[in-house]
XYZ file of C-alpha atoms in Angstrom:
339
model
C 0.000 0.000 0.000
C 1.161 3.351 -0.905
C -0.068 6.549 1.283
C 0.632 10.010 -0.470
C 0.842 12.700 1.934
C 0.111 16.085 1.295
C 2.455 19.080 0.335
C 1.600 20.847 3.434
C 1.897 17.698 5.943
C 4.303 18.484 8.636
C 6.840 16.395 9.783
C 5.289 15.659 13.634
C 1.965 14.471 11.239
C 4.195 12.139 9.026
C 6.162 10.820 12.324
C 3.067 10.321 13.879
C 1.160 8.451 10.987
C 4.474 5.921 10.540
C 4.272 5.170 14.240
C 0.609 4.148 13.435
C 1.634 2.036 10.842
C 4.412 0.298 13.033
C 2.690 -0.434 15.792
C 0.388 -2.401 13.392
C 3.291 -4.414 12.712
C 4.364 -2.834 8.755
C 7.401 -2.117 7.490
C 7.290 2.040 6.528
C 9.208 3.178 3.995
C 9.421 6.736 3.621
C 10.207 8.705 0.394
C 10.583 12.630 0.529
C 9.798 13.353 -3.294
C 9.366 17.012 -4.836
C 6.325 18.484 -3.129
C 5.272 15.451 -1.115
C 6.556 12.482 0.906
C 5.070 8.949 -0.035
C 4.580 6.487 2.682
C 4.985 2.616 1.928
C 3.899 0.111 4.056
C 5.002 -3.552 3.576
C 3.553 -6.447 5.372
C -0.288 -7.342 5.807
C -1.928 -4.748 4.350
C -5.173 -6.512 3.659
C -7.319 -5.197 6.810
C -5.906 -1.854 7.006
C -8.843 0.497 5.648
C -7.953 2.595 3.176
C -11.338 4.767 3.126
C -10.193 5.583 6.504
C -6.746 6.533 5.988
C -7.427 8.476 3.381
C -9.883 11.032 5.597
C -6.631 11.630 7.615
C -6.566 15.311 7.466
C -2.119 15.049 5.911
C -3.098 12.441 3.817
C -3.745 13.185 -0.251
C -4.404 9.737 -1.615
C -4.084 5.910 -0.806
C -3.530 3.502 -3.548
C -3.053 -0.208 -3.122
C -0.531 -2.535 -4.951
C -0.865 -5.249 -6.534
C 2.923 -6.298 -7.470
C 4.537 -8.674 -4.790
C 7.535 -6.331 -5.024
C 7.682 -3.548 -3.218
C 10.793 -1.964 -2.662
C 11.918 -1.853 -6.562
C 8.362 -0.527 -7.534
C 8.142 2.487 -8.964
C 4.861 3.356 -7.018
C 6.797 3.577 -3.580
C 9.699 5.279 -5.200
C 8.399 7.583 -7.880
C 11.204 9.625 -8.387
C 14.716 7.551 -10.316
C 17.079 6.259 -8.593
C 20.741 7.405 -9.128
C 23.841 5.016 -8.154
C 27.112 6.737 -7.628
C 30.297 4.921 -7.696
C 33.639 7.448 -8.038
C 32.750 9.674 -10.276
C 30.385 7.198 -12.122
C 26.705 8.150 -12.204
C 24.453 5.910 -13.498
C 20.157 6.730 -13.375
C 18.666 10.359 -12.817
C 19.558 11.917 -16.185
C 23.287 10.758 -15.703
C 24.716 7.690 -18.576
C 27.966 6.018 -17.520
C 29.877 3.344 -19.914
C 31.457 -0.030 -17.904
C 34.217 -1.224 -20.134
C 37.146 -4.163 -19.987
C 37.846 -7.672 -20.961
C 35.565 -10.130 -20.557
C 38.274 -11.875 -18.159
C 41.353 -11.092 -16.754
C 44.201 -12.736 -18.144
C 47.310 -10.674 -16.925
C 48.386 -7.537 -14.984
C 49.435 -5.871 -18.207
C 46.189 -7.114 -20.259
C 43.500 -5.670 -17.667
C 45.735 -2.498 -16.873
C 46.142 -1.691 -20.367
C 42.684 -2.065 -21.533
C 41.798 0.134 -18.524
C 44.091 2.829 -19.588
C 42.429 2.871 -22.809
C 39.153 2.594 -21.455
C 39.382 5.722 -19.652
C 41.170 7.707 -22.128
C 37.937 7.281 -24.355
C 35.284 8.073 -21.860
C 34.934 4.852 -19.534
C 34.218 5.743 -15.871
C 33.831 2.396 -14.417
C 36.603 -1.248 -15.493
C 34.635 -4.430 -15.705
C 36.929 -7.553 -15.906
C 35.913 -11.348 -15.013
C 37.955 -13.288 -12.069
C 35.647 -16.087 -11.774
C 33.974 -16.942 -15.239
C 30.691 -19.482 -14.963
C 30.790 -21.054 -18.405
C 28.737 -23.402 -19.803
C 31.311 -26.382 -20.307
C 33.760 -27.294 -17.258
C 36.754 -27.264 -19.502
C 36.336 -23.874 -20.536
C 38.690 -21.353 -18.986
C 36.918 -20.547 -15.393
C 38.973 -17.417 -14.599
C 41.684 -16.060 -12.542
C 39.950 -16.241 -9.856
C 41.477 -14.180 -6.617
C 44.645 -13.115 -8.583
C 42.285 -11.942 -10.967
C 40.605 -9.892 -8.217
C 44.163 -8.472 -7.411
C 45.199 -7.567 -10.934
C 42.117 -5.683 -11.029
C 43.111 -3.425 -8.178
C 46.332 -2.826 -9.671
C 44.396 -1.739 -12.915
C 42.235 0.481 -10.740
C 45.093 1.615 -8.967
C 46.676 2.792 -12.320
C 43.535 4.549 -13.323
C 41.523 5.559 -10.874
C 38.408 3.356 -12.563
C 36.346 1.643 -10.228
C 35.810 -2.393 -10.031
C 32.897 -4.184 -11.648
C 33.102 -8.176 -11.304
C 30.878 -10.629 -10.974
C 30.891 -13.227 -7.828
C 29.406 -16.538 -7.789
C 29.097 -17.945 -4.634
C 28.203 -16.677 -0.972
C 31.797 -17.671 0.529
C 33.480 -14.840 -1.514
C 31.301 -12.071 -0.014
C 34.042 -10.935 2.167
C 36.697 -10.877 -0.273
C 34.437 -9.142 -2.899
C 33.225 -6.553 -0.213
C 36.920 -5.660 -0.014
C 38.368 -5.714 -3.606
C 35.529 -5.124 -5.837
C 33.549 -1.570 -5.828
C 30.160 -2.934 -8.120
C 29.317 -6.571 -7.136
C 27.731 -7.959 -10.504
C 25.108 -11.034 -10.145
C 25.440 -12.749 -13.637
C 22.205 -14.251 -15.164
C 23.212 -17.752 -14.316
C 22.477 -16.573 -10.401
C 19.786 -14.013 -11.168
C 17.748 -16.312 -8.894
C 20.260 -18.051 -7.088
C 17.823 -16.477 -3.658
C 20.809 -17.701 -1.168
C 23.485 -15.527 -2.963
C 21.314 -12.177 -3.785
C 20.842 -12.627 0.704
C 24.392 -11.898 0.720
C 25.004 -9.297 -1.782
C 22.064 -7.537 0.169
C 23.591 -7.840 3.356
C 26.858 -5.713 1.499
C 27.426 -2.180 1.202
C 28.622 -2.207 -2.460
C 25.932 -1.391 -5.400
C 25.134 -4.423 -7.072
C 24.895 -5.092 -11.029
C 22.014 -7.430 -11.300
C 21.560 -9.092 -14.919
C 18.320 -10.480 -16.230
C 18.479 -14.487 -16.164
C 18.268 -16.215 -19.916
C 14.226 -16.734 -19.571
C 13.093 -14.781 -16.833
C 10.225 -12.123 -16.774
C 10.157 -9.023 -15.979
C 8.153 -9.417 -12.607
C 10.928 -12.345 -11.757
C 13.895 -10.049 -12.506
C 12.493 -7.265 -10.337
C 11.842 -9.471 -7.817
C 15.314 -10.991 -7.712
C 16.129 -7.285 -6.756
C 13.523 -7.378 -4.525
C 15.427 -9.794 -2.323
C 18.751 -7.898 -2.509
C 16.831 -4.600 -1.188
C 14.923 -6.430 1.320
C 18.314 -7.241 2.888
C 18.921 -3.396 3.280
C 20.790 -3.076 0.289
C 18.693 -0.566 -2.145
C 21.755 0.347 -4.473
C 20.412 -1.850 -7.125
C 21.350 -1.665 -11.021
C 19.586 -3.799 -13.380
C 21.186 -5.526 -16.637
C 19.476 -6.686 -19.879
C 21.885 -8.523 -21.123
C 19.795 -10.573 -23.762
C 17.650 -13.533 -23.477
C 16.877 -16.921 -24.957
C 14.704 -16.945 -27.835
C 13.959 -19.214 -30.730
C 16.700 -17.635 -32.770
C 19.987 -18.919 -33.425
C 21.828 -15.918 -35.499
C 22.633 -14.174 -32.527
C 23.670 -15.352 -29.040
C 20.619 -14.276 -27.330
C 18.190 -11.486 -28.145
C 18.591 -8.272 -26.736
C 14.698 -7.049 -25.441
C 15.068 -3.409 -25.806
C 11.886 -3.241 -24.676
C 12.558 -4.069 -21.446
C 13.606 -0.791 -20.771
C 11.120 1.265 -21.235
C 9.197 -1.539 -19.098
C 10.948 -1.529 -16.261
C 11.317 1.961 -15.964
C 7.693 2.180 -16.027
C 7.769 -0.752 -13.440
C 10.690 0.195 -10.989
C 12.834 3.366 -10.108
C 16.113 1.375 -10.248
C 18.790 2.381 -13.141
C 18.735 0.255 -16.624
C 21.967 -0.888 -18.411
C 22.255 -2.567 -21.254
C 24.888 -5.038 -21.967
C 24.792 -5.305 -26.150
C 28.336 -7.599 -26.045
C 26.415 -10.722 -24.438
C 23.052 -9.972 -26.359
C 24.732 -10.648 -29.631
C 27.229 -12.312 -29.521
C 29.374 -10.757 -32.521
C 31.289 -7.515 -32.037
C 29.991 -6.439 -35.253
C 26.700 -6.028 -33.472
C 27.614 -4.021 -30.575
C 27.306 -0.811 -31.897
C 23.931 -0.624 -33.593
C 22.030 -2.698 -30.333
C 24.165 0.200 -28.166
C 22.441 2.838 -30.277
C 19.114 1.596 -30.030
C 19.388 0.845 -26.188
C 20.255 4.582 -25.228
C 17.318 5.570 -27.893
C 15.469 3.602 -25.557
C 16.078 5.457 -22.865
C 18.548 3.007 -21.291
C 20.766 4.726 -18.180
C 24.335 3.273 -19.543
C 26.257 0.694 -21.328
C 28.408 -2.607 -20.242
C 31.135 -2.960 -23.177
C 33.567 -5.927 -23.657
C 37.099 -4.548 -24.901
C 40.079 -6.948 -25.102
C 43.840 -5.573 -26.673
C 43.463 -8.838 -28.731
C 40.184 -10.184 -29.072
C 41.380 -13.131 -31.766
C 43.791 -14.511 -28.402
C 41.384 -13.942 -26.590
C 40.346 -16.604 -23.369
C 36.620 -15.770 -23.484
C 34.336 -14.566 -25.906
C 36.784 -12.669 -28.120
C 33.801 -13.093 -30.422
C 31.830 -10.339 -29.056
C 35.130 -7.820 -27.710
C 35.891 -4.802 -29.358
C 39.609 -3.024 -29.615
C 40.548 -0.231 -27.734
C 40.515 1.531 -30.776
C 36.937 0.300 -32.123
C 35.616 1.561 -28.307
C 37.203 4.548 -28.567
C 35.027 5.242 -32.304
C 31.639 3.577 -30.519
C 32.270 6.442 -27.489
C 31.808 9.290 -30.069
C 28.510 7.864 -31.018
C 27.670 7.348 -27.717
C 28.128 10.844 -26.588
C 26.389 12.410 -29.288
C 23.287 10.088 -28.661
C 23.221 10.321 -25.365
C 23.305 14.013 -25.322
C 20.750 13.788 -28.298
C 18.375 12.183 -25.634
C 18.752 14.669 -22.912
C 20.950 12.400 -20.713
C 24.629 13.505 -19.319
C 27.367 11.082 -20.138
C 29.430 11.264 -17.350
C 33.229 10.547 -18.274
């Protein structure tokens, strides 16, 4: 249940209404937007009256909800959220780009690319230490060392850490190394792990599973805010569809969706949809036409030698002519790329 307050509601009124709500054993959540402050109440709300509430003198309008998530829905949260990490903004009006190697294969690889990376507008390093891949004998990543030759990298540049974890036990070691703590689509409902990553103080990257819904996706997120951890950024990544020309589809339409559906940020990760590097700069275009809040680009100094999809990684060089693009569009759609 949402309860809008009104403009002129003082703050002894709003204190007193939560305590109301408390003592009846919901969860308040309390929003101060433009002009108003939003009340959300999470638990039981079937016998509250909402007739009633709604004659309270501070009170403008009540409006139940129907979605089973609450703290990712837009109706609690109307205005966007923003997640700040260095001086990467991502959501609000602000469009960052998260560039590097699909996975770390040396200190002078990752460092390298990062230098690059930067110099053509970058603001945040992704790079893979622990790799899920579909077949066992597939390169599975670095691992710790890879953690630690991304610090170096970061330590060169300044760029903060995006890397994705795959198990509960590395929380701790994550929470220390890593500044964005991606969930990969393989564990977009992996419920045990998203606990943890909740329980953290580092954003979170959350990508869309292969065949999930919207409503599932969101409510993966769900379970990382409900932990206490609201600094949420959702990833569309591509998903499984009856074609076999690309590697998945990218569903652009998801983000005009889930911004209609949630206030959390929407990146779009065009490198995984397709597949082919090739690709990566027209499904970029369209996702920030969209209305997408920033990009997730795989760049490798040698994609052909590359340990992991090399397919789908552009050069330094080729990311440095997609950034161009990029800022033009994004400033075409009334976004700020922040670099």
């Amino acid at each position: 249940m949402v309860v809008v307050m009104k403009a002129s509601a003082g703050q002894q009124e709003i204190a007193a209404l939560v305590r109301r709500f408390e003592e009846m054993g919901l969860e308040v959540g309390v929003t101060n937007g433009i002009g108003c402050t939003i009340l959300g109440l999470v638990g039981d709300t079937a016998s509250l009256d909402s007739g009633k509430i709604s004659m309270e003198p501070s009170v403008e309008r009540v409006m139940r909800v129907q979605e089973p998530y609450k703290k990712a829905n837009r109706k609690f949260h109307p205005e966007d959220t923003q997640i700040v990490v260095g001086n990467a903004k991502i959501g609000a009006g602000a469009f960052s780009v998260i560039a590097g190697p699909c996975s770390v294969e040396s200190e002078e690889q990752v460092t390298g690319i990062a230098r690059d990376a930067k110099k053509a507008g970058a603001t945040l390093l992704r790079g893979g230490a622990f790799k899920p891949r579909t077949s066992p004998y597939s390169f599975q990543g670095m691992g710790v060392e890879g953690l630690d030759l991304l610090l170096h990298a970061k330590q060169a540049t300044g760029l903060p850490i995006v890397s994705e974890i795959m198990s509960p036990r590395m929380v701790d070691e994550f929470e220390q190394k890593v500044d964005v703590v991606q969930v990969g689509a393989r564990n977009m409902q992996n419920f045990d792990l998203l606990k943890e990553v909740g329980r953290m103080s580092k954003p979170i990257l959350l990508k869309r599973g292969l065949s999930n819904s919207y409503e599932e996706w969101i409510m993966s997120a769900e379970y990382i805010m409900s932990e206490g951890n609201e600094n949420v950024i959702l990833c569309e990544r591509g998903i499984r569809t009856f074609e076999t020309y690309t590697r998945n589809t990218l569903d652009v339409s998801a983000i005009p969706a889930i911004k209609k559906m949630s206030h959390l940020p929407v990146i779009i990760d065009p490198s995984h949809a397709a597949g082919m590097s090739w690709m990566v700069e027209p499904l970029a275009m369209a996702a920030i036409a969209a209305g997408a809040d920033g990009l997730m680009i795989e760049v490798h100094n040698d994609p052909p030698n590359a340990k992991c999809d090399g397919q789908q990684s552009l050069t330094p060089a080729q990311f440095g002519t997609l950034m161009e693009k990029v800022e033009a569009l994004v400033a075409l759609s009334g976004k700020e790329l922040i670099k």
